[in-house]
PDB file of C-alpha atoms in Angstrom:
ATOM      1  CA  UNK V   6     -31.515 -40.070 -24.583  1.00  0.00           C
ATOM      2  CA  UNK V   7     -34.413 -38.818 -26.885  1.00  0.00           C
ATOM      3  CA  UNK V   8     -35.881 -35.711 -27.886  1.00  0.00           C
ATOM      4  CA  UNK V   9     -39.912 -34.369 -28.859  1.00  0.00           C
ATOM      5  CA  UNK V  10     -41.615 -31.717 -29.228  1.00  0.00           C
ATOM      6  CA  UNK V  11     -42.931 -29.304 -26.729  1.00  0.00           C
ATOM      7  CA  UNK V  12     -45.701 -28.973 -24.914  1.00  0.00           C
ATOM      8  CA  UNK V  13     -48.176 -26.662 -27.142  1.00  0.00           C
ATOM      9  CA  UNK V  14     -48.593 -24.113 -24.366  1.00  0.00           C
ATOM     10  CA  UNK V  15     -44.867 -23.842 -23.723  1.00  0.00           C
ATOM     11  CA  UNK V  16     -44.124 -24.199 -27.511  1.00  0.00           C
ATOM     12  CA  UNK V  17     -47.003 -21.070 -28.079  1.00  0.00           C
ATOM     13  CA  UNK V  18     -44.928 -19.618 -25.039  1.00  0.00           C
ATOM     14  CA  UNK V  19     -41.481 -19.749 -25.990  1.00  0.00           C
ATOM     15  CA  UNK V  20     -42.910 -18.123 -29.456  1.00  0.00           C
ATOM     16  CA  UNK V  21     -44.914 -15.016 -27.606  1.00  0.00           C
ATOM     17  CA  UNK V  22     -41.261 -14.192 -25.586  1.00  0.00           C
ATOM     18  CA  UNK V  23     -39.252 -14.876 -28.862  1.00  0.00           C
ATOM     19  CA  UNK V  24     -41.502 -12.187 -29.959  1.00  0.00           C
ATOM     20  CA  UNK V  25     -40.964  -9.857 -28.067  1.00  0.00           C
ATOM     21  CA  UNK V  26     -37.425  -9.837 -28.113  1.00  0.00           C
ATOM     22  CA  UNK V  27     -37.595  -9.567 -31.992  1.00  0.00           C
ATOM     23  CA  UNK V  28     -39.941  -6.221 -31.373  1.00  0.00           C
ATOM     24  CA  UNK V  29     -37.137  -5.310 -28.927  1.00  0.00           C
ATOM     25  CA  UNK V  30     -39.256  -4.956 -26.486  1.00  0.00           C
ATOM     26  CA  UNK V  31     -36.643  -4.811 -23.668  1.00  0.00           C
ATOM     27  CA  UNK V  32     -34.726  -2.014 -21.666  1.00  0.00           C
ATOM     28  CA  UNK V  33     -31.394  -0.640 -22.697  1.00  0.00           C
ATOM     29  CA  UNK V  34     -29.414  -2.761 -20.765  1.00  0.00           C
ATOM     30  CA  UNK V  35     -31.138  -5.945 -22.639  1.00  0.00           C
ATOM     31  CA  UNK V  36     -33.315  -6.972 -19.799  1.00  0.00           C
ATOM     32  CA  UNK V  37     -36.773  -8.601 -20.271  1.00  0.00           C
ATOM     33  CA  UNK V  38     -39.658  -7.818 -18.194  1.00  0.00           C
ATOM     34  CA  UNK V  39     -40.708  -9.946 -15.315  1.00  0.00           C
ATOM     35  CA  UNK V  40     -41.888 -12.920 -15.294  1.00  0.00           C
ATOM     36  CA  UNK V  41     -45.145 -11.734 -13.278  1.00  0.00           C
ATOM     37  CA  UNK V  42     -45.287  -9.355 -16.263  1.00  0.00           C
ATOM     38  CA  UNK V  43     -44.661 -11.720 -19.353  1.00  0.00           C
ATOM     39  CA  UNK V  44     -47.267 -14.256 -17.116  1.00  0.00           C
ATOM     40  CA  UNK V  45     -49.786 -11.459 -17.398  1.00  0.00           C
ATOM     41  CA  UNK V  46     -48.803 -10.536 -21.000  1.00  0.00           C
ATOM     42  CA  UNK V  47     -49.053 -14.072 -22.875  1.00  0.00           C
ATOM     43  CA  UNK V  48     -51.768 -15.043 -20.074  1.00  0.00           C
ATOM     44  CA  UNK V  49     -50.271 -18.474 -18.967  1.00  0.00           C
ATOM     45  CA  UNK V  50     -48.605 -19.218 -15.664  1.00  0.00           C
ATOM     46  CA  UNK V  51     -45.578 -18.416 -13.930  1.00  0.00           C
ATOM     47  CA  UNK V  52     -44.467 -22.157 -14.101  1.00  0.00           C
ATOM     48  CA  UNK V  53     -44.866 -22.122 -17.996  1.00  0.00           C
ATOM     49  CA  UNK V  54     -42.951 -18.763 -18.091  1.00  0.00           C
ATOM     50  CA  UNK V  55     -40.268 -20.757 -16.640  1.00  0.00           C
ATOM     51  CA  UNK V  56     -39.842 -23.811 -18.594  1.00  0.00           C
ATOM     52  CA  UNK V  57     -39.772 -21.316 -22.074  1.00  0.00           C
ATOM     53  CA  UNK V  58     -36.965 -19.204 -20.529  1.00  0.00           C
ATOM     54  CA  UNK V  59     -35.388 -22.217 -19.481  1.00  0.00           C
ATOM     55  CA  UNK V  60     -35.540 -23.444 -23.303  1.00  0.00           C
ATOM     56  CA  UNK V  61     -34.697 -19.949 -24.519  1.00  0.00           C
ATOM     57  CA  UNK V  62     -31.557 -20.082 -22.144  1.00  0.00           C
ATOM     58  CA  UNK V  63     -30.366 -23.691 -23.110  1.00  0.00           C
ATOM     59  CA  UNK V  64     -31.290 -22.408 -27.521  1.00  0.00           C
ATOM     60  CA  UNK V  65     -28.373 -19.372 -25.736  1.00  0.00           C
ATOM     61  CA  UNK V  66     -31.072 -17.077 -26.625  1.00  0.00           C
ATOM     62  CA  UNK V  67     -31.610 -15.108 -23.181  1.00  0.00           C
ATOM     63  CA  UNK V  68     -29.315 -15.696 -19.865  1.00  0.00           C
ATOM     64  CA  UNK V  69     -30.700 -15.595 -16.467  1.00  0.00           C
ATOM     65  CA  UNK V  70     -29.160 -13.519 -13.401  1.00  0.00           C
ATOM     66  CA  UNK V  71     -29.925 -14.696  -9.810  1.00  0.00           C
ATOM     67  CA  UNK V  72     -31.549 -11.485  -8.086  1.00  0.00           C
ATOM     68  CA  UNK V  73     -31.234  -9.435 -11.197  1.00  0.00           C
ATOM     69  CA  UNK V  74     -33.590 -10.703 -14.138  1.00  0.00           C
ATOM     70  CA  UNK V  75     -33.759 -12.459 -17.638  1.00  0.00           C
ATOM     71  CA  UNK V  76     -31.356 -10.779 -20.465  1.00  0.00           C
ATOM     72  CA  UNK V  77     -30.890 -10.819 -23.762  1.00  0.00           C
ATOM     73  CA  UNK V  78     -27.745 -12.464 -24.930  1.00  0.00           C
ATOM     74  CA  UNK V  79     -25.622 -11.442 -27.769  1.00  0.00           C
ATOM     75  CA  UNK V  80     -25.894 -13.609 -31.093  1.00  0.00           C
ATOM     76  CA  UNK V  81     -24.449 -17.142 -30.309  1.00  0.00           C
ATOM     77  CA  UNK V  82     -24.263 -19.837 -33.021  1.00  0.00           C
ATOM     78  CA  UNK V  83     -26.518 -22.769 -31.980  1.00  0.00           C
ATOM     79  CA  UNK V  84     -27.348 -26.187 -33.567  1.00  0.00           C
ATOM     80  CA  UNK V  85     -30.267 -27.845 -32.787  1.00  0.00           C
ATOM     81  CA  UNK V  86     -31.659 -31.247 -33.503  1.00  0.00           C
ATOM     82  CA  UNK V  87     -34.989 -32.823 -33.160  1.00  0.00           C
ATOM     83  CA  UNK V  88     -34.732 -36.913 -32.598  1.00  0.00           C
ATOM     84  CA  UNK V  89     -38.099 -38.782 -33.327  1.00  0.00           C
ATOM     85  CA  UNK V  90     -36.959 -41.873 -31.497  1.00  0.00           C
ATOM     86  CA  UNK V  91     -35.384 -42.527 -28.285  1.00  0.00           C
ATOM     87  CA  UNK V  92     -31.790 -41.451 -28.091  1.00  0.00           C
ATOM     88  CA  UNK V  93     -29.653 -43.617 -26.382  1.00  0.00           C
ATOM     89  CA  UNK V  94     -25.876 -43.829 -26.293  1.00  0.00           C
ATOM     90  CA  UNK V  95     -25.256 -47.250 -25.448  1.00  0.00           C
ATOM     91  CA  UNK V  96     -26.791 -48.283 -28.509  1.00  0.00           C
ATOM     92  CA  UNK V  97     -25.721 -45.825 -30.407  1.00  0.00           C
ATOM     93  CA  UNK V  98     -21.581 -46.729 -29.419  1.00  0.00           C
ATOM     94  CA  UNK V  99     -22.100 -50.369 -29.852  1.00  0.00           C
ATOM     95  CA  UNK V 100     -23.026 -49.460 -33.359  1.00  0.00           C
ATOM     96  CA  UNK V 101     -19.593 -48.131 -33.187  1.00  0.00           C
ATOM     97  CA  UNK V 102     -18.406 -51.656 -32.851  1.00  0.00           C
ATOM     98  CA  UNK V 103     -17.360 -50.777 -29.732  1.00  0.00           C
ATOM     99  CA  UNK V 104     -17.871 -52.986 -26.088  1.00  0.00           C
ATOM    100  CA  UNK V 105     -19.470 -50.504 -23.799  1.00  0.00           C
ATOM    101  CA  UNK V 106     -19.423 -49.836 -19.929  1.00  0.00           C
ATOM    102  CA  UNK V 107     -20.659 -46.975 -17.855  1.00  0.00           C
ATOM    103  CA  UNK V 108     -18.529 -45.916 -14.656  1.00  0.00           C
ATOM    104  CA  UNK V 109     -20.170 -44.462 -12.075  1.00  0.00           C
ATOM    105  CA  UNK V 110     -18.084 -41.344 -10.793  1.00  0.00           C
ATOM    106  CA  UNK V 111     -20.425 -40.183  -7.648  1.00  0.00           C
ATOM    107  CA  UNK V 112     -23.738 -39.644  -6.599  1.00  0.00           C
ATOM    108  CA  UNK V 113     -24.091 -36.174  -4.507  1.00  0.00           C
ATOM    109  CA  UNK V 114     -27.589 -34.655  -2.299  1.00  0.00           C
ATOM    110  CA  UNK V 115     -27.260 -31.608  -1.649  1.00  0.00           C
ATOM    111  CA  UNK V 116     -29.025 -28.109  -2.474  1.00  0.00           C
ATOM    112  CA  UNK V 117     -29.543 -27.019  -6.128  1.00  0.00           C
ATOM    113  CA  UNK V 118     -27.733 -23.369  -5.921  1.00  0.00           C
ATOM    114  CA  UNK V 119     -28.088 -20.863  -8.231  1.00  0.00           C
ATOM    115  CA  UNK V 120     -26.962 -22.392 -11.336  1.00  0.00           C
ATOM    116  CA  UNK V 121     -28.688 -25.770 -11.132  1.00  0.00           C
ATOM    117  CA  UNK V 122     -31.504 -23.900  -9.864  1.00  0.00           C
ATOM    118  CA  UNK V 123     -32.011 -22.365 -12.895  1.00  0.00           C
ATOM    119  CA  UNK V 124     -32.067 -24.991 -15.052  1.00  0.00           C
ATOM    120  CA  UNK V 125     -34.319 -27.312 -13.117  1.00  0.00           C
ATOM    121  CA  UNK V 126     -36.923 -23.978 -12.348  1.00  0.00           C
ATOM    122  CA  UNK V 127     -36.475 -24.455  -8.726  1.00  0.00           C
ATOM    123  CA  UNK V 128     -35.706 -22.777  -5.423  1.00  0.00           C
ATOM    124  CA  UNK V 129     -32.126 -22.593  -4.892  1.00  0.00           C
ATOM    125  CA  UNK V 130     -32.362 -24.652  -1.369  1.00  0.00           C
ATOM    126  CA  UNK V 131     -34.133 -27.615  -3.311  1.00  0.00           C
ATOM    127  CA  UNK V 132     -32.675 -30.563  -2.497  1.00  0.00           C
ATOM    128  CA  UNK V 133     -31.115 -32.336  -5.304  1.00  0.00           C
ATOM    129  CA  UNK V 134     -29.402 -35.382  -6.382  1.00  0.00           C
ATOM    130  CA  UNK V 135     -26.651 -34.961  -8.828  1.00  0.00           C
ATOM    131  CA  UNK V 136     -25.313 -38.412 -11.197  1.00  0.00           C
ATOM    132  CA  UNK V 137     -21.565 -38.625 -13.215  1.00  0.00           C
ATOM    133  CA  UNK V 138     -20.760 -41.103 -15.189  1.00  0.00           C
ATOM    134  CA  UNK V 139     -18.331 -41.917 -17.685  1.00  0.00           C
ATOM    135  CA  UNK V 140     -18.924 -43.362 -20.903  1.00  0.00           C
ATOM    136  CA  UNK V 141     -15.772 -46.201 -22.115  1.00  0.00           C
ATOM    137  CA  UNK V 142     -15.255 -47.337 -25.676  1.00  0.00           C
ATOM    138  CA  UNK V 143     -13.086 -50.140 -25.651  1.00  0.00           C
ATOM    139  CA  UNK V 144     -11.896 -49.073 -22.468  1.00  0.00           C
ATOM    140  CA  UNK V 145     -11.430 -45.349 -23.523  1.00  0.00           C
ATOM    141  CA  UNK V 146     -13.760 -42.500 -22.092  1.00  0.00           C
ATOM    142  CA  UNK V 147     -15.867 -40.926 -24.728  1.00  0.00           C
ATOM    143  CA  UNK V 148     -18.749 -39.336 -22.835  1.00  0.00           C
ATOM    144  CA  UNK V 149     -19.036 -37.592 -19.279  1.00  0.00           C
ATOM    145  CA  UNK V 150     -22.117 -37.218 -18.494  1.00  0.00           C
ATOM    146  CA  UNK V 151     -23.978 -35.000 -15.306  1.00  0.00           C
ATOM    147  CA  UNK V 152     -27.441 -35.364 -14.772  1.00  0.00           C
ATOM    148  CA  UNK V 153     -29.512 -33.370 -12.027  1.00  0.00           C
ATOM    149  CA  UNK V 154     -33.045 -34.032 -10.634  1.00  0.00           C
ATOM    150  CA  UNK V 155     -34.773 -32.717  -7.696  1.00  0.00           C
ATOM    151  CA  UNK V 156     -35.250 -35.061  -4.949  1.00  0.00           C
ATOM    152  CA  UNK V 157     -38.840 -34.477  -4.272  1.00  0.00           C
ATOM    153  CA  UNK V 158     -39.901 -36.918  -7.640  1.00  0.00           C
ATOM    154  CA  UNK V 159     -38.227 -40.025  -6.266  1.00  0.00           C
ATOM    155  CA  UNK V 160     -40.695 -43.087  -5.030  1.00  0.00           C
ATOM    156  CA  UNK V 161     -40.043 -42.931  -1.225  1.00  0.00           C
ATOM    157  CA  UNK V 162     -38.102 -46.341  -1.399  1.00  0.00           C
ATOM    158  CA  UNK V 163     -35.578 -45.363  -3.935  1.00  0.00           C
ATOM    159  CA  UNK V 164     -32.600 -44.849  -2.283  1.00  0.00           C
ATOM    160  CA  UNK V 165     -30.316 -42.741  -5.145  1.00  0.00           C
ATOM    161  CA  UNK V 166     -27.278 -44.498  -3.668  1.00  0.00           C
ATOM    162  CA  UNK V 167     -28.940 -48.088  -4.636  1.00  0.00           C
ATOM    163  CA  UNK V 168     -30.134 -46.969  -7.806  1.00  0.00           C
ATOM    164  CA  UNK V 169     -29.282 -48.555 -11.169  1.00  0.00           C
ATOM    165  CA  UNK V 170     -27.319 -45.922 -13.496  1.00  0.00           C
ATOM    166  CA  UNK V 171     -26.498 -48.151 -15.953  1.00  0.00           C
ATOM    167  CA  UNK V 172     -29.884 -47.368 -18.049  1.00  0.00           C
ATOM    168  CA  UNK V 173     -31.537 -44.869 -20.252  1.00  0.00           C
ATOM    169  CA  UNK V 174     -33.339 -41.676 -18.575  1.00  0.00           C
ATOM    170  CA  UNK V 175     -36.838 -43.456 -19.996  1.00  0.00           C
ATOM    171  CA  UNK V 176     -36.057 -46.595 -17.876  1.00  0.00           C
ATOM    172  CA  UNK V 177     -34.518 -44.563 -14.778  1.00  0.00           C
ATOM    173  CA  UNK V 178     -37.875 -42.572 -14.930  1.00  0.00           C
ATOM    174  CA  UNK V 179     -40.286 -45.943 -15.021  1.00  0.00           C
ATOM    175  CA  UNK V 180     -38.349 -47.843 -11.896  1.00  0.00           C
ATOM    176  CA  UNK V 181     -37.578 -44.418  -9.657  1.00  0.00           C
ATOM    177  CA  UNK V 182     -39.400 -41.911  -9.684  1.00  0.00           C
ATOM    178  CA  UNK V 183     -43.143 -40.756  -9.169  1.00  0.00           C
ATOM    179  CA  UNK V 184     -43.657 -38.808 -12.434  1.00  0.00           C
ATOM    180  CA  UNK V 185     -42.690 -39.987 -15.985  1.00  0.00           C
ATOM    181  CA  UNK V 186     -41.439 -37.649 -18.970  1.00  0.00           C
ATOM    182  CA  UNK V 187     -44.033 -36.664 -21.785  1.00  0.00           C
ATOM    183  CA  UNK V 188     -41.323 -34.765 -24.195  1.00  0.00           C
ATOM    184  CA  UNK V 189     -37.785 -34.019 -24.116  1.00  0.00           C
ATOM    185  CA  UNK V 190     -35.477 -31.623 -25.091  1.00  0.00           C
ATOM    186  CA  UNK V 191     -31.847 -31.874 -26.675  1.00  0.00           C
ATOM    187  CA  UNK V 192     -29.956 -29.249 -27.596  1.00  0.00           C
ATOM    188  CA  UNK V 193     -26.379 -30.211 -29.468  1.00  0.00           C
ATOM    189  CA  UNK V 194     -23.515 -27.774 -29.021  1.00  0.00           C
ATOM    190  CA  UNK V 195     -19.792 -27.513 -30.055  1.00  0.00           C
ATOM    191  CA  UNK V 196     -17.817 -26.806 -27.046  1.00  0.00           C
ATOM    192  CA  UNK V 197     -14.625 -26.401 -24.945  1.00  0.00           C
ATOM    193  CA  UNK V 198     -13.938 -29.082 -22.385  1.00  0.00           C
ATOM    194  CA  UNK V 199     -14.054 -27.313 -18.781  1.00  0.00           C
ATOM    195  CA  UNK V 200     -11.151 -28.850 -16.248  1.00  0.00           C
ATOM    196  CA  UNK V 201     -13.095 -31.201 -15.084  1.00  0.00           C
ATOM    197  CA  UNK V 202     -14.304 -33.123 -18.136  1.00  0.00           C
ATOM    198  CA  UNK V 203     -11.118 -32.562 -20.061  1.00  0.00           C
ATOM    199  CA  UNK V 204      -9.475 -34.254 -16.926  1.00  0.00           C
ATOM    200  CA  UNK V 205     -11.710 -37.780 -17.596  1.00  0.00           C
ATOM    201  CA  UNK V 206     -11.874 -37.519 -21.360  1.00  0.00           C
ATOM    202  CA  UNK V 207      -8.061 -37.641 -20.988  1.00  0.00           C
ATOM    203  CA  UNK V 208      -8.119 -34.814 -23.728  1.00  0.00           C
ATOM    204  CA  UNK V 209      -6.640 -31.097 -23.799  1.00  0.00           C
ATOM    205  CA  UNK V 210      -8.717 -28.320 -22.749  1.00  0.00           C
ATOM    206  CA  UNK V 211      -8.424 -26.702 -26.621  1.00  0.00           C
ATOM    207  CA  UNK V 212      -9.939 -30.133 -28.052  1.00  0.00           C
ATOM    208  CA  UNK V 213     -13.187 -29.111 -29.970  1.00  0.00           C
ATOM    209  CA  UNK V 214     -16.218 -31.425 -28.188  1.00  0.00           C
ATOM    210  CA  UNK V 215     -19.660 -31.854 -28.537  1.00  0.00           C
ATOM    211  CA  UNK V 216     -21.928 -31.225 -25.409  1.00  0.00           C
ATOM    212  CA  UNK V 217     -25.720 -32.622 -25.819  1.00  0.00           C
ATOM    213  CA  UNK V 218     -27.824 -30.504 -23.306  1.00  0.00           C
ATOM    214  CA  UNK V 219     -31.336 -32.464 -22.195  1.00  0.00           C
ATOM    215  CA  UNK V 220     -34.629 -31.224 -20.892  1.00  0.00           C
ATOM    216  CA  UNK V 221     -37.207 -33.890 -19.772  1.00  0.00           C
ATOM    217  CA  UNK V 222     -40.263 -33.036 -18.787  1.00  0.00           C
ATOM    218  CA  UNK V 223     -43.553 -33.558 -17.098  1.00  0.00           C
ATOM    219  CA  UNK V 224     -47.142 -33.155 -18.392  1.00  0.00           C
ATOM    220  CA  UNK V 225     -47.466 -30.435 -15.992  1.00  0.00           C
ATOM    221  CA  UNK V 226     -44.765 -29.020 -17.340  1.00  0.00           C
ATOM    222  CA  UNK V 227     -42.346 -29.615 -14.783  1.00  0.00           C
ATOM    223  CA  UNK V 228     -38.857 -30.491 -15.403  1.00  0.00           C
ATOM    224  CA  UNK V 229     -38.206 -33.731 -14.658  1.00  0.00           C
ATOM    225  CA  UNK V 230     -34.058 -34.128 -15.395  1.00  0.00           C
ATOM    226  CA  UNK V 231     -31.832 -32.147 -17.056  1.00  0.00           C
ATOM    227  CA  UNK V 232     -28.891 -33.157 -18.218  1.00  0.00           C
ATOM    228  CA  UNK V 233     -25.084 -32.106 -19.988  1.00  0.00           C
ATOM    229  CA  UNK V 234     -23.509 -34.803 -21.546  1.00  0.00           C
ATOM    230  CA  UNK V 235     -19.844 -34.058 -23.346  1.00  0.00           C
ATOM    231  CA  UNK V 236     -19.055 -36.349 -25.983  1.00  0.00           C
ATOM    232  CA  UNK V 237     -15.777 -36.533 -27.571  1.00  0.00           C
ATOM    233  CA  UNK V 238     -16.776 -37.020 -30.985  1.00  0.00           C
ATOM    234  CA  UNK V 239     -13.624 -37.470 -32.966  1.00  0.00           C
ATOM    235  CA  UNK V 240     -13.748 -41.132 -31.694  1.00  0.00           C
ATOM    236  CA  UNK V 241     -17.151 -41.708 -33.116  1.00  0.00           C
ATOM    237  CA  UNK V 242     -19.555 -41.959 -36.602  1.00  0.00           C
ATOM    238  CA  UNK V 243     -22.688 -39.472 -35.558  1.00  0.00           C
ATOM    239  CA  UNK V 244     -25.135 -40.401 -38.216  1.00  0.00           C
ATOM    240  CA  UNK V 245     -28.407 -38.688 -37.919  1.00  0.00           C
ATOM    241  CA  UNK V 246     -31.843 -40.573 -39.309  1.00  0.00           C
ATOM    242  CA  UNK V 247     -35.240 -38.469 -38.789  1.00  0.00           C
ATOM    243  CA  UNK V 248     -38.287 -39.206 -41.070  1.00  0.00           C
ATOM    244  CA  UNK V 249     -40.363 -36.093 -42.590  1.00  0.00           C
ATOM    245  CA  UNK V 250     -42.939 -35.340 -40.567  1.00  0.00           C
TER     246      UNK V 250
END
């Protein structure tokens, strides 16, 4: 996976909302104003309204409520990290030492609902296509990994059921689909393992694990993939390397 920078617009509009939650410029109930509103306010589109409160959301800055609005959330601790190169963690757990292999867990089209709506910035009857996979170590899971894309940005021969998985999102992007990523987003966050994940990391739910959150998107601003990928870092060495800019 890799991170960059954002687009200057969204970057100038993810700034102009920060700013006006600083000012508190929200009702008592810690609601923003519209998007039509902040559109008309910071003079930039609807679509690149969305893709800053989707950043704000992912930073835990703001939350979004289907049919109600955008809110202010209370102070959350969040660390973020900015990658120059590509991040990628089959490289990165062979450096480990350790023999890698991805399973594939299932491949699902279906409609993006609320909360997967949200994070791609679509309607909620989009149509979808959702990816697991499971990261082994030596033959022991260390990553689960869900990825979501809307269906409409696949070539019209890729069939998502024929599809290789066992790449990077850069390479995925190049063979599949009919836009390409020009920046990325990746948010890392200490978390608590939901059912689900704790079931295939073979861990307990009260084991401490890392969950890297990614953003790719378009040059129109459009985004392309997101994805949540847990990582259960005690059996790793995370070494960061980024070069002064």
């Amino acid at each position: 996976m890799s991170t960059g920078k954002l687009p200057i617009l969204v970057q100038q509009t993810y700034n102009g909302i920060k700013k006006i939650i600083e000012l508190g410029d929200y009702d008592d109930h810690g609601q923003l104003p519209s998007e039509n509103i902040l559109s008309e306010r910071l003079n930039v589109s609807r679509a690149t309204i969305r893709t800053a409160l989707a950043k704000l959301e992912y930073d835990g800055v703001i939350k979004r409520i289907h049919g109600k609005g955008t809110f202010i959330r209370e102070k959350s601790i969040n660390l973020e990290t900015s990658l120059q190169e590509k991040w990628d963690f089959i490289p990165m757990l062979e450096e480990n030492g350790r023999k890698v292999k991805i399973e594939l867990l299932g491949i699902k089209q279906r409609t993006a609902g609320t909360n997967d709506a949200n994070l791609l910035n679509v309607r909620n009857t989009t149509e979808i296509i959702e990816i697991t996979r499971l990261y082994l170590a030596d033959g022991q899971p260390v990553i689960y990994s869900r990825n979501i894309f809307s269906k409409s940005f696949l070539n019209k021969s890729a069939d998502p059921i024929l599809m290789n998985y066992q790449c990077t999102a850069y390479e995925l992007f190049q063979d599949y689909f009919t836009e390409h990523a020009e920046s990325s987003l990746t948010d890392l966050l200490p978390v608590l393992p939901n059912e689900i994940v704790a079931e295939k990391l073979q861990i307990e739910s009260s084991t401490p694990i890392l969950l890297f959150k990614d953003f790719f998107i378009t040059k129109g601003e459009h985004i392309l993939l997101a994805g949540e990928n847990y990582m259960h870092d005690k059996l790793l060495k995370l070494r960061f390397l980024s070069n002064p800019v």
